Coordinates of C-alpha atoms in Angstrom, one line a residue:
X11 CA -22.0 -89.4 -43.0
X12 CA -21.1 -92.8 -44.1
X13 CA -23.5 -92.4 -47.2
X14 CA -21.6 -89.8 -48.8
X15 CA -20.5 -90.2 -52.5
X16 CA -18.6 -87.8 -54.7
X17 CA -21.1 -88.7 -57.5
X18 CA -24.3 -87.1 -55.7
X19 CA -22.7 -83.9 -55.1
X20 CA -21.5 -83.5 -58.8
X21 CA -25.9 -84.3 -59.6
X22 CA -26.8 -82.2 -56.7
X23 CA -24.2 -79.8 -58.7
X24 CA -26.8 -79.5 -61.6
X25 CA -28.9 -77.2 -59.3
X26 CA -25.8 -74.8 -59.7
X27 CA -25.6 -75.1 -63.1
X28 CA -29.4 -74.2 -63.7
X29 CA -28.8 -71.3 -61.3
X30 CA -25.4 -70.1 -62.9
X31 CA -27.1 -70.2 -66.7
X32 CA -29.9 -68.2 -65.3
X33 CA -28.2 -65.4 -63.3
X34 CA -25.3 -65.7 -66.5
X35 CA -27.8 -64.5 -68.8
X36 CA -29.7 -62.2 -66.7
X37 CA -26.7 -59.8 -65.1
X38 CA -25.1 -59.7 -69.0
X39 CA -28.8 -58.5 -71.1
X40 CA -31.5 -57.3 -68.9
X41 CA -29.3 -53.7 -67.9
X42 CA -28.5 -53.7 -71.9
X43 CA -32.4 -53.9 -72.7
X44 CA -32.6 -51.4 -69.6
X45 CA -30.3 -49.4 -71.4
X46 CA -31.4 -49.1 -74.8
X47 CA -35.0 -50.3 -75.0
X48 CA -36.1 -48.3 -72.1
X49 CA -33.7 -45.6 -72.2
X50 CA -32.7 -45.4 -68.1
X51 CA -29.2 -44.3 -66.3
X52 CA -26.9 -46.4 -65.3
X53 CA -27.5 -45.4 -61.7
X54 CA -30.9 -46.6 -62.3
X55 CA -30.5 -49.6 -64.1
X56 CA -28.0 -50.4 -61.4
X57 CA -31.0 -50.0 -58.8
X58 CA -33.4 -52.2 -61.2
X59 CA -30.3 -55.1 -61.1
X60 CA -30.1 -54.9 -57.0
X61 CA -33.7 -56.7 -56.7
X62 CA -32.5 -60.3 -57.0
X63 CA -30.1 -59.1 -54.2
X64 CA -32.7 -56.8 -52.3
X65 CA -35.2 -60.3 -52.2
X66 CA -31.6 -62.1 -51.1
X67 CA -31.4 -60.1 -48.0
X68 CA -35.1 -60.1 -47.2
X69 CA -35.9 -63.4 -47.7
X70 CA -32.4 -66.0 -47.8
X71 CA -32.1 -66.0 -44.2
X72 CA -35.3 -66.9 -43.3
X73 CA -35.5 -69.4 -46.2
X74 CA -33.0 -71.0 -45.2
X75 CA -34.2 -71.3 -41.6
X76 CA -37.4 -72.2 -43.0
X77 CA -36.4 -75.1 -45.0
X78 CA -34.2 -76.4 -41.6
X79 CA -37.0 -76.5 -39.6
X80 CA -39.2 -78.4 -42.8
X81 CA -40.3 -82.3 -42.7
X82 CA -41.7 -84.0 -45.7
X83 CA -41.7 -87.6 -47.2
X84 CA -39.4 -85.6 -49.5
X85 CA -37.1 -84.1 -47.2
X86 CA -36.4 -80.3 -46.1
X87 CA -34.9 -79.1 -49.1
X88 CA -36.9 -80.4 -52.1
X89 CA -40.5 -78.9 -51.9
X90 CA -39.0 -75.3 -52.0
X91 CA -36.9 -76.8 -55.3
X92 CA -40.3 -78.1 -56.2
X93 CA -41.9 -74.6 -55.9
X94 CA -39.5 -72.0 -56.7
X95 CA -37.3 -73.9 -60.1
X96 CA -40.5 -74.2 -62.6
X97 CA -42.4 -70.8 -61.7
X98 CA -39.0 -69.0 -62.1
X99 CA -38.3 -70.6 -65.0
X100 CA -41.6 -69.3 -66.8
X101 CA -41.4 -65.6 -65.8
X102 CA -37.4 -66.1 -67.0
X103 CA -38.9 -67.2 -70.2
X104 CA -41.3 -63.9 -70.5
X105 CA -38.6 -61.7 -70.3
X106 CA -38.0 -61.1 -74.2
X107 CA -41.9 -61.6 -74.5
X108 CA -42.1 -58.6 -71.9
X109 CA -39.7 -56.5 -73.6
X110 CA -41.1 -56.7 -77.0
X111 CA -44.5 -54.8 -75.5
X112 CA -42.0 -51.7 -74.1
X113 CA -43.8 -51.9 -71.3
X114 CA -41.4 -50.9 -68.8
X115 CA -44.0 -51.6 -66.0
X116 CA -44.9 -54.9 -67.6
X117 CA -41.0 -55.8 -67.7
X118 CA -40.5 -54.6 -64.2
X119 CA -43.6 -57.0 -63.1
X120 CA -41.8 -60.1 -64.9
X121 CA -38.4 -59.8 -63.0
X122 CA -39.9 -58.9 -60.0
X123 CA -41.7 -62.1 -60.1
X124 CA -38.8 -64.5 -61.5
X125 CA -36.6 -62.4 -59.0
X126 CA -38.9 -63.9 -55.8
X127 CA -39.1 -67.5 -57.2
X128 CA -35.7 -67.1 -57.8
X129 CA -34.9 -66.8 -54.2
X130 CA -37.3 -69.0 -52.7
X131 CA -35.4 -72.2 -54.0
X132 CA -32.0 -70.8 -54.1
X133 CA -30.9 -70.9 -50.1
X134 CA -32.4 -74.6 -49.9
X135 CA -30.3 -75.5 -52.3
X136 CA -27.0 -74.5 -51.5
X137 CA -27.7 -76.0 -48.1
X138 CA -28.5 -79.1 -49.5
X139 CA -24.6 -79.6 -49.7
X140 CA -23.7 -79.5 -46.3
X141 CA -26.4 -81.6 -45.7
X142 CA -24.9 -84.3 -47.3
X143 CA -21.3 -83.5 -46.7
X144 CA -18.9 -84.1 -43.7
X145 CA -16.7 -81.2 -43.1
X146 CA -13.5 -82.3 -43.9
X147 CA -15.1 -82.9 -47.8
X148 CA -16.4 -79.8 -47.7
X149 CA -14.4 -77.5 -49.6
X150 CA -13.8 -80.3 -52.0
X151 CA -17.5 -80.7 -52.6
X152 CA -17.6 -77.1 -52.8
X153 CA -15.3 -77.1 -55.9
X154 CA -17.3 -79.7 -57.4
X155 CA -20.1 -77.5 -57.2
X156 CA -18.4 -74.6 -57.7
X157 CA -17.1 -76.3 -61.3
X158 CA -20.7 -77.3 -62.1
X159 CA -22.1 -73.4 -61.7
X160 CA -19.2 -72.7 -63.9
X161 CA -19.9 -75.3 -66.3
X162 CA -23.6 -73.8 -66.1
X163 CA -22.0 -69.9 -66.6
X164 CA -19.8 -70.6 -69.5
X165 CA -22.7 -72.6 -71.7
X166 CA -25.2 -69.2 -71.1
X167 CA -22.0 -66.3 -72.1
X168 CA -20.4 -69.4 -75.1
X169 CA -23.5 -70.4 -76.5
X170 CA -26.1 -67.5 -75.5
X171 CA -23.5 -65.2 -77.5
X172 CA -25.0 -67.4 -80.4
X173 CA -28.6 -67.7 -79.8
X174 CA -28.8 -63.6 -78.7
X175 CA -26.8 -63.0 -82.1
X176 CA -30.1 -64.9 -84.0
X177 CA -32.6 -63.8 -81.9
X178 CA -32.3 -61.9 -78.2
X179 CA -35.0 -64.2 -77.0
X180 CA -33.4 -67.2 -77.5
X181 CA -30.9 -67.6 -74.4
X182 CA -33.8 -67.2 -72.2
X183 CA -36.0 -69.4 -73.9
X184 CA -33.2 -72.2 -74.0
X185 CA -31.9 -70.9 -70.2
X186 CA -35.2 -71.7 -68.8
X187 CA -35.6 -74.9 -69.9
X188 CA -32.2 -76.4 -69.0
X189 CA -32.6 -74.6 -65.4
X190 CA -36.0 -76.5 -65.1
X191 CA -34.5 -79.7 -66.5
X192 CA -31.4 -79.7 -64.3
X193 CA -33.5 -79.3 -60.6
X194 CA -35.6 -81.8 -61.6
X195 CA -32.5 -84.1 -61.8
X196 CA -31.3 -82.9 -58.4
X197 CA -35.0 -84.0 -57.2
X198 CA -34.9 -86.9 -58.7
X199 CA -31.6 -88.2 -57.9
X200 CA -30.0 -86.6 -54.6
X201 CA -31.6 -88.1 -51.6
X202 CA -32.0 -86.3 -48.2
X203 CA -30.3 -87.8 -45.0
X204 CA -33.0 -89.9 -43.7
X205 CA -33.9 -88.0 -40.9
X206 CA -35.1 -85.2 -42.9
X207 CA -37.6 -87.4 -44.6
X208 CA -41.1 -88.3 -42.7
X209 CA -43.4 -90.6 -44.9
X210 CA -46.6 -89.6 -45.2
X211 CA -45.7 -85.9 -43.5
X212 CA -47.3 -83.3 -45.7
X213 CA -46.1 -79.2 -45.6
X214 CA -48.2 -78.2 -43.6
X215 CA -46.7 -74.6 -44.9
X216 CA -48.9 -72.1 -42.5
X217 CA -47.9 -73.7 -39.5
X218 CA -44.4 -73.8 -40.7
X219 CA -44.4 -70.1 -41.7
X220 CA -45.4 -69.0 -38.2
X221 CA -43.0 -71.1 -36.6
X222 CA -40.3 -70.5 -38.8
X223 CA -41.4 -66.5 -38.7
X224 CA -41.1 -66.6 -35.4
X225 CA -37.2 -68.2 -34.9
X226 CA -35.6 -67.1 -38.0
X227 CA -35.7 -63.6 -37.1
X228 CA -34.5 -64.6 -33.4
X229 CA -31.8 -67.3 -35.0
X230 CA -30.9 -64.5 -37.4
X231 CA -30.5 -62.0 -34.6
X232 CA -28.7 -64.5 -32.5
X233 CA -26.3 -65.5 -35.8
X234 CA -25.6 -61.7 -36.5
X235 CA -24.2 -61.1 -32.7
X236 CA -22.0 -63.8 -33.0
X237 CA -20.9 -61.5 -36.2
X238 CA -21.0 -58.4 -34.0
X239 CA -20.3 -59.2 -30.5
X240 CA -17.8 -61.9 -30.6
X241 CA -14.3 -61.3 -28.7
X242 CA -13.5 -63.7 -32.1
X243 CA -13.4 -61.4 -34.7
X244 CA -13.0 -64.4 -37.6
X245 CA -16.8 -64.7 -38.4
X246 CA -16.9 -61.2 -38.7
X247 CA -14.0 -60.7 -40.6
X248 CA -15.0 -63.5 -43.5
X249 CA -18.0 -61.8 -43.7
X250 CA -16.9 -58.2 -44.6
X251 CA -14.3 -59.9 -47.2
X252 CA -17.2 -61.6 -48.3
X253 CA -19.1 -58.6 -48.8
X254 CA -16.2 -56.2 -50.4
X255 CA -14.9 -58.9 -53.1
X256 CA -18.3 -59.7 -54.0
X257 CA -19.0 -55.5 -54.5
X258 CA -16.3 -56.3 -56.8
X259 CA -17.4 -58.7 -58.8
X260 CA -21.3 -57.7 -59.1
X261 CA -20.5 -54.8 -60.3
X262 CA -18.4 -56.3 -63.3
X263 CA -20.8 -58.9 -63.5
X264 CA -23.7 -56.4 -63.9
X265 CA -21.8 -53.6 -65.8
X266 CA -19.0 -55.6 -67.9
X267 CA -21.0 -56.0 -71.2
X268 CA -22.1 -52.5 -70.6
X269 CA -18.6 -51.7 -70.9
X270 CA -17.8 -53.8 -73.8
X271 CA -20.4 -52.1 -75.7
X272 CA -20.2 -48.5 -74.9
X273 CA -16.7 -48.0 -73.2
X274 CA -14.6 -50.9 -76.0
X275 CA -17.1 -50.3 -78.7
X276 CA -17.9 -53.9 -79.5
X277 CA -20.8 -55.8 -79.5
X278 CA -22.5 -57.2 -75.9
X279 CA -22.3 -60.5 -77.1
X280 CA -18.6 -60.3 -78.0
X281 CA -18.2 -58.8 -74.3
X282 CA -20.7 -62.2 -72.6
X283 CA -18.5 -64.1 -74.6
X284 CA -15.4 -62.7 -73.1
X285 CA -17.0 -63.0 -69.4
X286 CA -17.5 -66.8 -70.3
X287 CA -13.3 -67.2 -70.6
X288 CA -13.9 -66.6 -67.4
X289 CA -16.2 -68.4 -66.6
X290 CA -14.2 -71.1 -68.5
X291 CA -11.0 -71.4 -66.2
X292 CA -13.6 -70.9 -62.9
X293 CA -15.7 -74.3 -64.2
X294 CA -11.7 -75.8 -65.0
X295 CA -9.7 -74.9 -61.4
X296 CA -13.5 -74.8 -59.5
X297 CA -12.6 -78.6 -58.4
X298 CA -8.7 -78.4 -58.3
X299 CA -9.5 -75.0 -55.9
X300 CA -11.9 -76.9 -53.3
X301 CA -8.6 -79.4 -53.1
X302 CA -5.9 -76.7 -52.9
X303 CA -7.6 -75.6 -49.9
X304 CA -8.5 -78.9 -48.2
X305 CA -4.2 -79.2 -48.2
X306 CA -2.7 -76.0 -48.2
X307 CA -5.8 -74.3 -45.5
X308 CA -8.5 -72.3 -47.2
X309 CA -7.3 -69.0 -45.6
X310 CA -4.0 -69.4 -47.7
X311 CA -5.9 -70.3 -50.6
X312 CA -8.6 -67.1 -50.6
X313 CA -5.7 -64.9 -50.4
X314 CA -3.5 -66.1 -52.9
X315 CA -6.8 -65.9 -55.0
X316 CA -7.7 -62.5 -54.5
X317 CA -3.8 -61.5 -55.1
X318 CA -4.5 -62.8 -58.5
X319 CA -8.0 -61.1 -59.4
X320 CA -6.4 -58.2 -58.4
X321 CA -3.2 -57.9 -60.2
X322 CA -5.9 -59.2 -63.3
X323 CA -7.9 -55.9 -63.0
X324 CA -5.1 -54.2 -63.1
X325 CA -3.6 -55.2 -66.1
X326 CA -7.0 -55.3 -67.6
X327 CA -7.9 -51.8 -66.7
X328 CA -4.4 -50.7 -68.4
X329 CA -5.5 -52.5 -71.5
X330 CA -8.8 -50.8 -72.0
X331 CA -8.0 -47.4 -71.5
X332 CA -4.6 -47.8 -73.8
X333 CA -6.0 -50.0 -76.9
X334 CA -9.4 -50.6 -78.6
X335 CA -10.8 -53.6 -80.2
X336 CA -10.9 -52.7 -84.1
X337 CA -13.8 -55.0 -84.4
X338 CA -16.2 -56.9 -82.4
X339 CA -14.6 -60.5 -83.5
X340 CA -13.3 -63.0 -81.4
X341 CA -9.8 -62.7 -83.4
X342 CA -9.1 -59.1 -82.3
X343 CA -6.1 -58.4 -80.5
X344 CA -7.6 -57.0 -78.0
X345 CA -10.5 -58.9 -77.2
X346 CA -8.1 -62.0 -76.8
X347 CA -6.0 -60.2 -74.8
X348 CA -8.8 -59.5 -72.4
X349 CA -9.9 -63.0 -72.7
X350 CA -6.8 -64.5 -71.7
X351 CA -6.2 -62.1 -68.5
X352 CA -10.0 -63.3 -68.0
X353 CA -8.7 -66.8 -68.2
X354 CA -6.1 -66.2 -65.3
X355 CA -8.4 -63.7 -63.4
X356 CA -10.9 -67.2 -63.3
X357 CA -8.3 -68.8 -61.5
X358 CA -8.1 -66.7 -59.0
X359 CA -11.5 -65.8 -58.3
X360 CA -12.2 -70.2 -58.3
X361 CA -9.4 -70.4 -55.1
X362 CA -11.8 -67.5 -53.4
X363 CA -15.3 -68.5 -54.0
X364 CA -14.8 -72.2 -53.6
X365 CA -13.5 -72.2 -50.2
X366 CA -15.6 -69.3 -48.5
X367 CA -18.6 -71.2 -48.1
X368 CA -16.9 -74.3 -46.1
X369 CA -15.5 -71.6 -43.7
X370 CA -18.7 -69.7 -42.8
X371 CA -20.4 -73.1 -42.2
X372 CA -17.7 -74.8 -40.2
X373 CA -17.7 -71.8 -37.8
X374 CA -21.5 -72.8 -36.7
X375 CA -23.2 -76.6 -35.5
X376 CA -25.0 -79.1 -37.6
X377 CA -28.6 -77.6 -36.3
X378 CA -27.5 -74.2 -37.9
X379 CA -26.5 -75.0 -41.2
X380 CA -29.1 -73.3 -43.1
X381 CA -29.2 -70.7 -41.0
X382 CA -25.4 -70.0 -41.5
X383 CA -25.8 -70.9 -45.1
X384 CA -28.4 -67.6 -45.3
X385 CA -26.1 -65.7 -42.9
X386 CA -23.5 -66.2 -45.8
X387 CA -25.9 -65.4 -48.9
X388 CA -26.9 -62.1 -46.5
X389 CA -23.6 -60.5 -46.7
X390 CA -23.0 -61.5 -49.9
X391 CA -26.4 -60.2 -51.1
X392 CA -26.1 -57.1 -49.4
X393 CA -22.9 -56.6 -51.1
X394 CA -24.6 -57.3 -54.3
X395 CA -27.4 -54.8 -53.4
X396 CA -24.4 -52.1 -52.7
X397 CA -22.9 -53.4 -55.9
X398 CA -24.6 -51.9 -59.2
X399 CA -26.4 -48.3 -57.6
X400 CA -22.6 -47.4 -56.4
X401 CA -21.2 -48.8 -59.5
X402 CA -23.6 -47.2 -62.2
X403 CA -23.1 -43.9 -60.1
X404 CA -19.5 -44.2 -60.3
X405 CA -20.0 -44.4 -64.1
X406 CA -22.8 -41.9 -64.7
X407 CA -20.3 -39.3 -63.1
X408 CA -17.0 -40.5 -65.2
X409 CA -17.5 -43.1 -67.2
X410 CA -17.3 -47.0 -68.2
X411 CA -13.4 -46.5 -67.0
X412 CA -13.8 -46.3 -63.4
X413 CA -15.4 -50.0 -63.4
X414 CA -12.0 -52.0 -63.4
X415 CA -10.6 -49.7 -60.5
X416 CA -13.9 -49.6 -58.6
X417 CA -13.6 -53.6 -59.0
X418 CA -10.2 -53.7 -58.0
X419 CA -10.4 -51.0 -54.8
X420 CA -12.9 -53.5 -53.4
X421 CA -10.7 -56.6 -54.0
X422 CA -8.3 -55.1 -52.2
X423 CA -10.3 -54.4 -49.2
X424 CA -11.4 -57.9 -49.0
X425 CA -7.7 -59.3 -49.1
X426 CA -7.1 -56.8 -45.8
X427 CA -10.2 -58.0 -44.6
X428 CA -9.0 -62.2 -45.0
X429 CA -6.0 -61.5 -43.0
X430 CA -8.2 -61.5 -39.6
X431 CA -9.8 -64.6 -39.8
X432 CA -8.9 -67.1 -37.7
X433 CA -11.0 -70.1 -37.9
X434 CA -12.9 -72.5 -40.5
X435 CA -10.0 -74.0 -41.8
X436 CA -10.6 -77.6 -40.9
X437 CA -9.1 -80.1 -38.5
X438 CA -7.9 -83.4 -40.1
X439 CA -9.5 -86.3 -39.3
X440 CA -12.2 -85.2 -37.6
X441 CA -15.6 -84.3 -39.2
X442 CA -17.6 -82.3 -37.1
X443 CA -19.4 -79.0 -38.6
X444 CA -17.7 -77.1 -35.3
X445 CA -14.0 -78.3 -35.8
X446 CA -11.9 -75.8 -36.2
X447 CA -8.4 -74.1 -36.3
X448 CA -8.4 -72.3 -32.7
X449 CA -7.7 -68.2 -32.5
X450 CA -4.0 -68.4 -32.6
X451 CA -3.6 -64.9 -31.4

């Protein structure tokens, strides 16, 4: 890829940063309006929060598949950006509208729908990346990326703390436009490789679908045996870290400001806000992550990261249960405490989630990517569908203070679960997709 420039992967990184604001400002109000305006469990609000995951599983894998096999004057990742960015936007936007009617089945409709347009441009986009990006760049472009989605996270928890404290509506007002805003700079400026793009080839999207219908499900089937029924056990092993630490961190993610709110006894924006610290020191390490890992190997680098989110929960869980905020302000004790253990635990959970992606894809071949890329958002969506049901149960039966140790027990498992893997760290100087570190056992 002798094209490839640092500064189209930090555009292409906008896409993230709608993305991030979006899902930012979703996961910390909608189970709060779940909550309180329409009075449900947390078991069941956890259910209602798994659909964004539930379409994930469904529909990534194939999407991503789909958007391989895809040939416009455009490119193969575009027209789904094209499709999916501005109709999510809108039903994001009617949200607050949907609420004010307490209409539960009218507020179910709206997140349904954003939920599916949600996911029908996510998957292209993340593959856009490797699209553009030889291996040996990749975890650095990652971090890039990675820093962007953080930058995108920390603006929806800083400033949405502001906007909900005027008026709830307002994040997801403001959120919706600057997600709509920010793909259409990643249409406008990132080009596809050039043999993606076919002048004057329309989507013809029928065709397409059967095609695509018909080899996804045989390319997923073939990508999950290499999962299953490989001798190797390093794609597998990624894969169920993958799925435990991201149990973890969709449940705090869903559940947190719950647990500022009723558990700390402060205000849900006070606990976004604190969420955004660490979203803060992700967006600030993101970049300086994908690089630790390009030197030091990105096996090292996960673990060291997960060492650190764990002993972080720890110290946080011993914190909540032993003090409480007096007030909901920023200047409380303990809410900077908890910010500045969320400051480290960002750190540590940047050196993770930065370097996983590069490993799944450069354990596949360039004709794959998508495909691998889908594979990836599969576990990690089916964690996320695992994620809030088991964690709201968990609560429903004893409380906000099981979150932190539910979070950490899964951390845990997914640091075991990194110790197996044996390949996708990459091979210097060389830049195929299928270098790799060979099984040293």
């Amino acid at each position: 890829m002798k094209d490839f420039r640092y500064s189209r992967i930090f555009i292409l990184g906008f896409g993230f940063f709608g993305i991030s604001i979006i899902w930012a400002l979703y996961n910390a109000y909608v189970p709060i309006f779940l909550q309180d305006t329409f009075h449900l469990s947390k078991t069941v609000t956890g259910f209602i929060m798994t659909i964004d995951n539930l379409f994930a599983v469904l529909l990534l894998p194939f999407l991503g598949a789909l958007s391989d096999m895809t040939r416009t004057k455009l490119g193969r990742r575009k027209p789904y950006i094209l499709l999916g960015a501005p109709s999510a936007a809108l039903m994001f936007a009617l949200i607050p509208v949907a609420r004010e009617y307490e209409s539960l089945a009218l507020f179910m409709g709206t997140i349904i729908f954003m939920n599916f347009f949600m996911a029908l441009f996510r998957s292209p986009v993340i593959a856009f990346m490797p699209d553009i990006t030889p291996s040996e760049k990749r975890s650095q472009a990652n971090g890039i990326i990675n820093f962007m989605g953080g930058l995108g996270a920390l603006l929806a928890y800083f400033g949405g703390k502001a906007l909900y404290d005027m008026n709830y509506a307002y994040p997801f007002y403001l959120g919706a436009a600057i997600m709509l805003l920010a793909n259409l700079l990643v249409v406008l400026f990132v080009p596809e490789p050039e043999e993606y793009r076919v002048p004057g080839k329309k989507l013809e999207l029928k065709k397409l679908l059967k095609e695509t219908t018909r080899k996804s499900f045989g390319e997923l089937k073939e990508n999950l045996k290499d999962v299953f029924a490989s001798k190797e056990r390093s794609l597998f092993a990624i894969l169920v870290a993958i799925f435990f630490w991201f149990i973890a961190f969709n449940s705090l993610e869903t559940f947190f400001t719950s647990y500022a709110k009723y558990h700390l006894r402060i205000e849900e924006s006070t606990g976004a806000f604190m969420l955004g610290v660490f979203s803060l020191s992700f967006m600030i390490f993101a970049i300086p992550a994908g690089f630790i890992g390009g030197r030091f190997g990105r096996k090292r680098t996960i673990t060291l990261g997960l060492l650190i989110v764990v002993a972080i929960m720890l110290l946080a869980y011993q914190l909540g249960e032993s003090s409480k905020p007096a007030s909901s302000s920023l200047n409380d004790p303990v809410v900077m405490s908890f910010m500045g253990l969320f400051f480290v635990g960002g750190i540590g959970w940047a050196m993770v989630n930065v370097n996983s992606l590069p490993m799944v894809v450069d354990m596949t071949t360039e004709e794959k990517l998508g495909g691998y890329t889908g594979l990836y958002y599969f576990f990690s969506q089916a964690a996320n569908l695992v994620a809030p049901p088991l964690s709201g149960a968990f609560i429903d039966v004893a409380g906000y203070k099981t979150l932190l140790p539910f979070a950490t027990l899964f951390f845990i498992l997914a640091m075991i679960a990194m110790q197996f893997v044996r390949r996708g760290d990459i091979v210097r100087g060389k830049g195929n997709i299928y270098d790799y570190v060979p099984d040293m056992d």
